[in-house]
PDB file of C-alpha atoms in Angstrom:
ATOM      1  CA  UNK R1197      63.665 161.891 169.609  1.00  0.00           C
ATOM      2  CA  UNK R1198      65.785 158.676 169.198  1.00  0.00           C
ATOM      3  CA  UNK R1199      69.160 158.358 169.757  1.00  0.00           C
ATOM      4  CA  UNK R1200      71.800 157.684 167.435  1.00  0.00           C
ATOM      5  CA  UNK R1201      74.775 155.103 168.436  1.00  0.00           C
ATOM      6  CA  UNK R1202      77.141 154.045 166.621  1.00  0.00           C
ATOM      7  CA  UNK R1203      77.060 152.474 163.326  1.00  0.00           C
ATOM      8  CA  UNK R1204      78.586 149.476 162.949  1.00  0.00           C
ATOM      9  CA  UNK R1205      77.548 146.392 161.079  1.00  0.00           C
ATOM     10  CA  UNK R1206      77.819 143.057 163.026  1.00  0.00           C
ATOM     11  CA  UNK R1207      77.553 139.530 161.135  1.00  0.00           C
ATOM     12  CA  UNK R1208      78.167 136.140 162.365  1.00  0.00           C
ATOM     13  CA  UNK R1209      78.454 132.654 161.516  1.00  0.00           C
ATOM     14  CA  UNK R1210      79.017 129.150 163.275  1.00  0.00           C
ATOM     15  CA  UNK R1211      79.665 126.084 162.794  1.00  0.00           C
ATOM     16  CA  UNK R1212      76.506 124.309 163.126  1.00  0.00           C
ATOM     17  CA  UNK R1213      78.001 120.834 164.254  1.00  0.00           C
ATOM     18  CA  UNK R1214      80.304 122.093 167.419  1.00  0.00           C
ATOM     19  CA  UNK R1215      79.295 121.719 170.816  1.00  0.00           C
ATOM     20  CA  UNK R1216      79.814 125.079 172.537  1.00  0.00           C
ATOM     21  CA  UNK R1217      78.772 123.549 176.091  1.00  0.00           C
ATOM     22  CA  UNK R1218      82.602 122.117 175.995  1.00  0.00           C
ATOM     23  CA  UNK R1219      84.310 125.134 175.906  1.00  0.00           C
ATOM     24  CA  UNK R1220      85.227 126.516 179.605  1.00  0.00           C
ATOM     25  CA  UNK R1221      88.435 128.147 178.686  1.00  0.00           C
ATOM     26  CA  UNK R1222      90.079 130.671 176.140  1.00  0.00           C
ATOM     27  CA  UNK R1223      93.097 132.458 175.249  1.00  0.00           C
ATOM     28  CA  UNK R1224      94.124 135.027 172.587  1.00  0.00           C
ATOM     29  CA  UNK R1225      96.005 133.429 170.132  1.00  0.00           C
ATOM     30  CA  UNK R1226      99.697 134.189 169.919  1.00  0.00           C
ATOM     31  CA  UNK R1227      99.834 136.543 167.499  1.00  0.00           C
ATOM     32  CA  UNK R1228      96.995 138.710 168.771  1.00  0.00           C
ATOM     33  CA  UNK R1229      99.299 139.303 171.966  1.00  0.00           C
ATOM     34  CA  UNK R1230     102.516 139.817 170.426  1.00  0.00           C
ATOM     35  CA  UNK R1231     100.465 142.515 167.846  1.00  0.00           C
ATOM     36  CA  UNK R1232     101.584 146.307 168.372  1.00  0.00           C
ATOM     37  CA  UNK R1233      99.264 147.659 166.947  1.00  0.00           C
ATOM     38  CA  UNK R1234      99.068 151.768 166.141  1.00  0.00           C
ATOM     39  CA  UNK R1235      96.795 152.614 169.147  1.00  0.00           C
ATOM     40  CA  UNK R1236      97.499 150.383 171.811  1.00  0.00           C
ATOM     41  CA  UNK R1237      95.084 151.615 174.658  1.00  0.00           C
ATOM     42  CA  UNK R1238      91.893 151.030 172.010  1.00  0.00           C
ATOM     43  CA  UNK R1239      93.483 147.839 171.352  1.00  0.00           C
ATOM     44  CA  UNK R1240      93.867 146.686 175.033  1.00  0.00           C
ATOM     45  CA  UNK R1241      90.218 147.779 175.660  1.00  0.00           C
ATOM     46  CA  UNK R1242      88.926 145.592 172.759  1.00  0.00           C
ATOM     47  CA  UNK R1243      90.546 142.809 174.442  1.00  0.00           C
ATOM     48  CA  UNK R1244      89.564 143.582 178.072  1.00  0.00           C
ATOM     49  CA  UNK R1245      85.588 143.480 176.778  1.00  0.00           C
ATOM     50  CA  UNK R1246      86.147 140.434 174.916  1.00  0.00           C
ATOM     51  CA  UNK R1247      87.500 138.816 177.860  1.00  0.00           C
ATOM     52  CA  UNK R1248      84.582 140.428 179.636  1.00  0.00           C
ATOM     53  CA  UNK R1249      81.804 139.096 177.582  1.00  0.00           C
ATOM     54  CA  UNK R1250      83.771 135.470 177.892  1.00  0.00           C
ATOM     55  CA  UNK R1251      83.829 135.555 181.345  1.00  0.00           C
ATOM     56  CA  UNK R1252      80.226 136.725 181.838  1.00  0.00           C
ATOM     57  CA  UNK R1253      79.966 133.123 179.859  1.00  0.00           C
ATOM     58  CA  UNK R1254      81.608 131.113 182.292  1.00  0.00           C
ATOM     59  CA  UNK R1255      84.540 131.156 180.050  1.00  0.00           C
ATOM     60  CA  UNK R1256      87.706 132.379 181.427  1.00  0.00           C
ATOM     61  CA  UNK R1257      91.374 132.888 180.620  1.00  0.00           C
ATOM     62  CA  UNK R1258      93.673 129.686 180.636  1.00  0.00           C
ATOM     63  CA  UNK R1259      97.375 129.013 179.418  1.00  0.00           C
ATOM     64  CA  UNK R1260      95.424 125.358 178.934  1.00  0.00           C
ATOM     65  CA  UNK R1261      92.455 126.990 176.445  1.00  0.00           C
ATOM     66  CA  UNK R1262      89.913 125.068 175.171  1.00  0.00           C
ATOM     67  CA  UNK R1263      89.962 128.035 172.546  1.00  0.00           C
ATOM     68  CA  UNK R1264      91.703 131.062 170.686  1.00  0.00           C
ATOM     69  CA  UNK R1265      90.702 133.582 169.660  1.00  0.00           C
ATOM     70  CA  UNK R1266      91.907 135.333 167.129  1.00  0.00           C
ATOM     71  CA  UNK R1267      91.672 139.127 165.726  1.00  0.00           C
ATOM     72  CA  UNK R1268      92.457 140.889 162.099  1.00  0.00           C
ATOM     73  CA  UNK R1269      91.693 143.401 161.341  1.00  0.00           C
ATOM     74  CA  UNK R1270      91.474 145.263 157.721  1.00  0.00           C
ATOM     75  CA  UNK R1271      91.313 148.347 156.252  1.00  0.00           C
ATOM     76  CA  UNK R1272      90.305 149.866 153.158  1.00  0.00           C
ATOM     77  CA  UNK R1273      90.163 153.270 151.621  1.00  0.00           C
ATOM     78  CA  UNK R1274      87.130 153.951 149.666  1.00  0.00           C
ATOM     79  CA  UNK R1275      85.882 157.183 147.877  1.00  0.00           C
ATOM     80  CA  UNK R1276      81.662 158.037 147.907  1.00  0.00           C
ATOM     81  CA  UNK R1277      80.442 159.733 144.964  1.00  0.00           C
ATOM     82  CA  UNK R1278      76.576 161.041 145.143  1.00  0.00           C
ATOM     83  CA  UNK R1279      75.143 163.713 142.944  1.00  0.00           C
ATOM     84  CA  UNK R1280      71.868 165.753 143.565  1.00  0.00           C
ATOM     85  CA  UNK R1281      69.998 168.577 141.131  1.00  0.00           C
ATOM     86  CA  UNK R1282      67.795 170.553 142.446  1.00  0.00           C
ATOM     87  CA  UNK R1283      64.950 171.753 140.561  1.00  0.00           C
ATOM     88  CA  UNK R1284      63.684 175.571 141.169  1.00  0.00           C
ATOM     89  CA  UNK R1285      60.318 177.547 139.397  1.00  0.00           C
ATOM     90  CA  UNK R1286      57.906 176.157 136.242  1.00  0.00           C
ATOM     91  CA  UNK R1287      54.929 175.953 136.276  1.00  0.00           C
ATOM     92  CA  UNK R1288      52.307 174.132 133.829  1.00  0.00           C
ATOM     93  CA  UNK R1289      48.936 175.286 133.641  1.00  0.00           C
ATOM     94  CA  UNK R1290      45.953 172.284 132.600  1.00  0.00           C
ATOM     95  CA  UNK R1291      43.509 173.488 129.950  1.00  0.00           C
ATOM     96  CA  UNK R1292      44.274 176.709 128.100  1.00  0.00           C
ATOM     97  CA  UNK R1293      46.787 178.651 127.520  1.00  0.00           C
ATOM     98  CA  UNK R1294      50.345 178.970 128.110  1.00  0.00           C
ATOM     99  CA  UNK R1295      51.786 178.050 132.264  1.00  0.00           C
ATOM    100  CA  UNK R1296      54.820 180.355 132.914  1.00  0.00           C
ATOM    101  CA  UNK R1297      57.814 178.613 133.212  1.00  0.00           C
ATOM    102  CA  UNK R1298      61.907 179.607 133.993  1.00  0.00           C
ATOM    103  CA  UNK R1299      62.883 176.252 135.631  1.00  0.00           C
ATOM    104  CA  UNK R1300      66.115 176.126 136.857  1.00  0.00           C
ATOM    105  CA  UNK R1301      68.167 173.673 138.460  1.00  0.00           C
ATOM    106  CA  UNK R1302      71.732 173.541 140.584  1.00  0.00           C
ATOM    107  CA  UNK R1303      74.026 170.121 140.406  1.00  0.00           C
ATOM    108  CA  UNK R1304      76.067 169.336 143.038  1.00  0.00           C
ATOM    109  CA  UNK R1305      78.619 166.244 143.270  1.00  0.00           C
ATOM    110  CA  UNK R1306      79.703 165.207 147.122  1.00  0.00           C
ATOM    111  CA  UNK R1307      82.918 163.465 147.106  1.00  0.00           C
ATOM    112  CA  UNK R1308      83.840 161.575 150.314  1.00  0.00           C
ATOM    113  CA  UNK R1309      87.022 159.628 151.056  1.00  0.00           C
ATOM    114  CA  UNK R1310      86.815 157.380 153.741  1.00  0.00           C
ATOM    115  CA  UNK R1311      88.162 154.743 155.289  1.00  0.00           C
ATOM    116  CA  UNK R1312      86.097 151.199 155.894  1.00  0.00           C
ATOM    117  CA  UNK R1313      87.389 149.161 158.557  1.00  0.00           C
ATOM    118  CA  UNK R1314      86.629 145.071 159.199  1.00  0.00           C
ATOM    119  CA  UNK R1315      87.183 143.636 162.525  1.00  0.00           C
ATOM    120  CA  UNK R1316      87.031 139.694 162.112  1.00  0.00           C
ATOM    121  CA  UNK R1317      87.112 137.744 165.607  1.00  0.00           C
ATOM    122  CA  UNK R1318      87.857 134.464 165.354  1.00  0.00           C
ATOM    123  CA  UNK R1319      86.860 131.464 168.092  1.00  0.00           C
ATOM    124  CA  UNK R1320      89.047 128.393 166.851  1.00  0.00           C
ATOM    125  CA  UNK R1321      88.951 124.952 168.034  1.00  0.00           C
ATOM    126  CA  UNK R1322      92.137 123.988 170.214  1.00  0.00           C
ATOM    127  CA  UNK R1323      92.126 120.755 169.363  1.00  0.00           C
ATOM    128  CA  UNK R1324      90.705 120.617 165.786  1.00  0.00           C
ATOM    129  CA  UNK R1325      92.054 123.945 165.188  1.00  0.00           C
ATOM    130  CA  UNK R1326      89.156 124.887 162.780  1.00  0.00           C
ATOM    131  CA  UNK R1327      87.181 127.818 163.489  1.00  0.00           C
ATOM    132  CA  UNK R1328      83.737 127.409 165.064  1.00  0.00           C
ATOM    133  CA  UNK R1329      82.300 131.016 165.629  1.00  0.00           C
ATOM    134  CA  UNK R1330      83.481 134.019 163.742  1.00  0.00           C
ATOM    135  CA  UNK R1331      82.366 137.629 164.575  1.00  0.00           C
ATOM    136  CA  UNK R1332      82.369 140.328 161.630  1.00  0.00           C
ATOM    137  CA  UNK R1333      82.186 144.323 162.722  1.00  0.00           C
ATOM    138  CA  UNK R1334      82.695 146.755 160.085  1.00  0.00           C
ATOM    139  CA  UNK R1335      82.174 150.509 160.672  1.00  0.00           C
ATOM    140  CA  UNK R1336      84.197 153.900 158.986  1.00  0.00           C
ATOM    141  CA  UNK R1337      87.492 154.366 160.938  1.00  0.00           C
ATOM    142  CA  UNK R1338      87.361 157.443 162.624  1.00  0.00           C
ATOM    143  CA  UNK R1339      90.673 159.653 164.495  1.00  0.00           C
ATOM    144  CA  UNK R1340      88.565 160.221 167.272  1.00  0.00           C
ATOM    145  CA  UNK R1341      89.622 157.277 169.741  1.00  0.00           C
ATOM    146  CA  UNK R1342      86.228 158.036 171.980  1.00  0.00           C
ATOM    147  CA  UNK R1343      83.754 157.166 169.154  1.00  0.00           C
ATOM    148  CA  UNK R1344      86.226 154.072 168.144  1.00  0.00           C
ATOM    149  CA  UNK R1345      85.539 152.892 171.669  1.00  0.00           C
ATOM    150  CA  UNK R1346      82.158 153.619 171.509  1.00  0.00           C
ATOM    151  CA  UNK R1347      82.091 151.594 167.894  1.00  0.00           C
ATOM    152  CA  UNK R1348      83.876 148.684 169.000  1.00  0.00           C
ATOM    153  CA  UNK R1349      81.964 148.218 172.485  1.00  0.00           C
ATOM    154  CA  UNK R1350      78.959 147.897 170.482  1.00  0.00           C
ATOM    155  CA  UNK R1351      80.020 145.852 167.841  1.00  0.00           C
ATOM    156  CA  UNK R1352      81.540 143.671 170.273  1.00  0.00           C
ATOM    157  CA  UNK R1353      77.901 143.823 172.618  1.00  0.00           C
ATOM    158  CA  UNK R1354      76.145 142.615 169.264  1.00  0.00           C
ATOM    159  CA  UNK R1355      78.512 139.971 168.471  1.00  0.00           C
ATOM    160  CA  UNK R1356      78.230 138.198 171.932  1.00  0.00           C
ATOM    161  CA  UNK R1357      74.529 138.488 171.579  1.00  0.00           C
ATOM    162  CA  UNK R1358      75.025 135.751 168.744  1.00  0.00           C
ATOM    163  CA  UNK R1359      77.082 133.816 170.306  1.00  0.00           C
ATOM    164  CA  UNK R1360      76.420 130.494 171.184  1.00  0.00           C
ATOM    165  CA  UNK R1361      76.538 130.038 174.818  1.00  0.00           C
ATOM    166  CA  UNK R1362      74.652 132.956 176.994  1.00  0.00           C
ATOM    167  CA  UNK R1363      75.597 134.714 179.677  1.00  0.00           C
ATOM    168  CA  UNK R1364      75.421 133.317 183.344  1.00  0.00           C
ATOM    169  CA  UNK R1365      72.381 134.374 185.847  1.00  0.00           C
ATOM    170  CA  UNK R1366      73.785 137.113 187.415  1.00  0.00           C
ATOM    171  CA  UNK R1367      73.773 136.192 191.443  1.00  0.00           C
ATOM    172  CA  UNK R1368      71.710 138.756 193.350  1.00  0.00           C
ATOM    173  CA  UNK R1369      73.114 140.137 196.634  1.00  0.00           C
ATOM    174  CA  UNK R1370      70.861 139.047 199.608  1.00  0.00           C
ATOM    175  CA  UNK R1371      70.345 142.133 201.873  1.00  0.00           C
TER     176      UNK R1371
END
């Protein structure tokens, strides 16, 4: 048995030419902290583990930031349409004679409304102001605010994982 997380889609991109060793500090950009956005608490969670994954960087929080990051996100509603027949009885005999037959079939259509939701993060230069790292998670927007959490931790986990500068050793406690 395997177990199935959540599915989300992660892509990044870079630019190739900056020197991530510079950055030390960050801050949200302006209008990511003045957002109010319909659920707050999932909201304030995405930016506590982004600050999280920062910090485990050696990057940390400063009024003085060496970048922003910025967050949009996007939603769209989209409609799935499959359709499946299934095919029941026949039979063909080889060589002589006549198989029996009285194949039947059922078609079915599925129709599923959904809707697909794009988280961009962006890391942008203080002082050029251009954007040097940019995180894409997509995944289906769900009501349930547990599996959102669950969806965005991840995405977030696999978008840090591309990032350019790695986490710090962690420091072992001497007993």
């Amino acid at each position: 048995f395997t177990a199935c997380g959540p599915a989300v889609k992660v892509s990044t991109d870079q630019d190739r030419n900056a020197d991530f060793a510079q950055y030390k500090t960050f801050q949200f950009a302006p209008e990511v902290l003045e957002d109010r956005p319909r659920n707050q608490l999932l909201y304030q969670r995405t930016l506590s583990e982004i600050e999280a994954q920062m910090n485990k960087r050696g990057i940390v929080r400063s009024a003085n930031p060496d970048l922003f990051i910025n967050l949009h996100l996007r939603t769209q509603e989209k409609v799935s349409v499959s359709t499946n027949t299934n095919y029941y009885g026949g039979y063909y005999r080889y060589g002589y004679g006549p198989g029996w037959g009285g194949a039947y079939g059922t078609t079915y259509t599925d129709v599923n409304e959904y809707t697909d939701g794009y988280l961009f993060v962006d890391f942008i230069d203080a002082n050029s102001h251009m954007i040097v790292f940019q995180g894409i998670l997509n995944a289906t927007v769900e009501e349930d605010t547990r599996y959102m959490t669950e969806i965005l931790e991840e995405g977030l986990r696999r978008l840090f994982r591309e990032f350019p500068v790695s986490p710090l050793p962690v420091e072992q406690d001497e007993e």
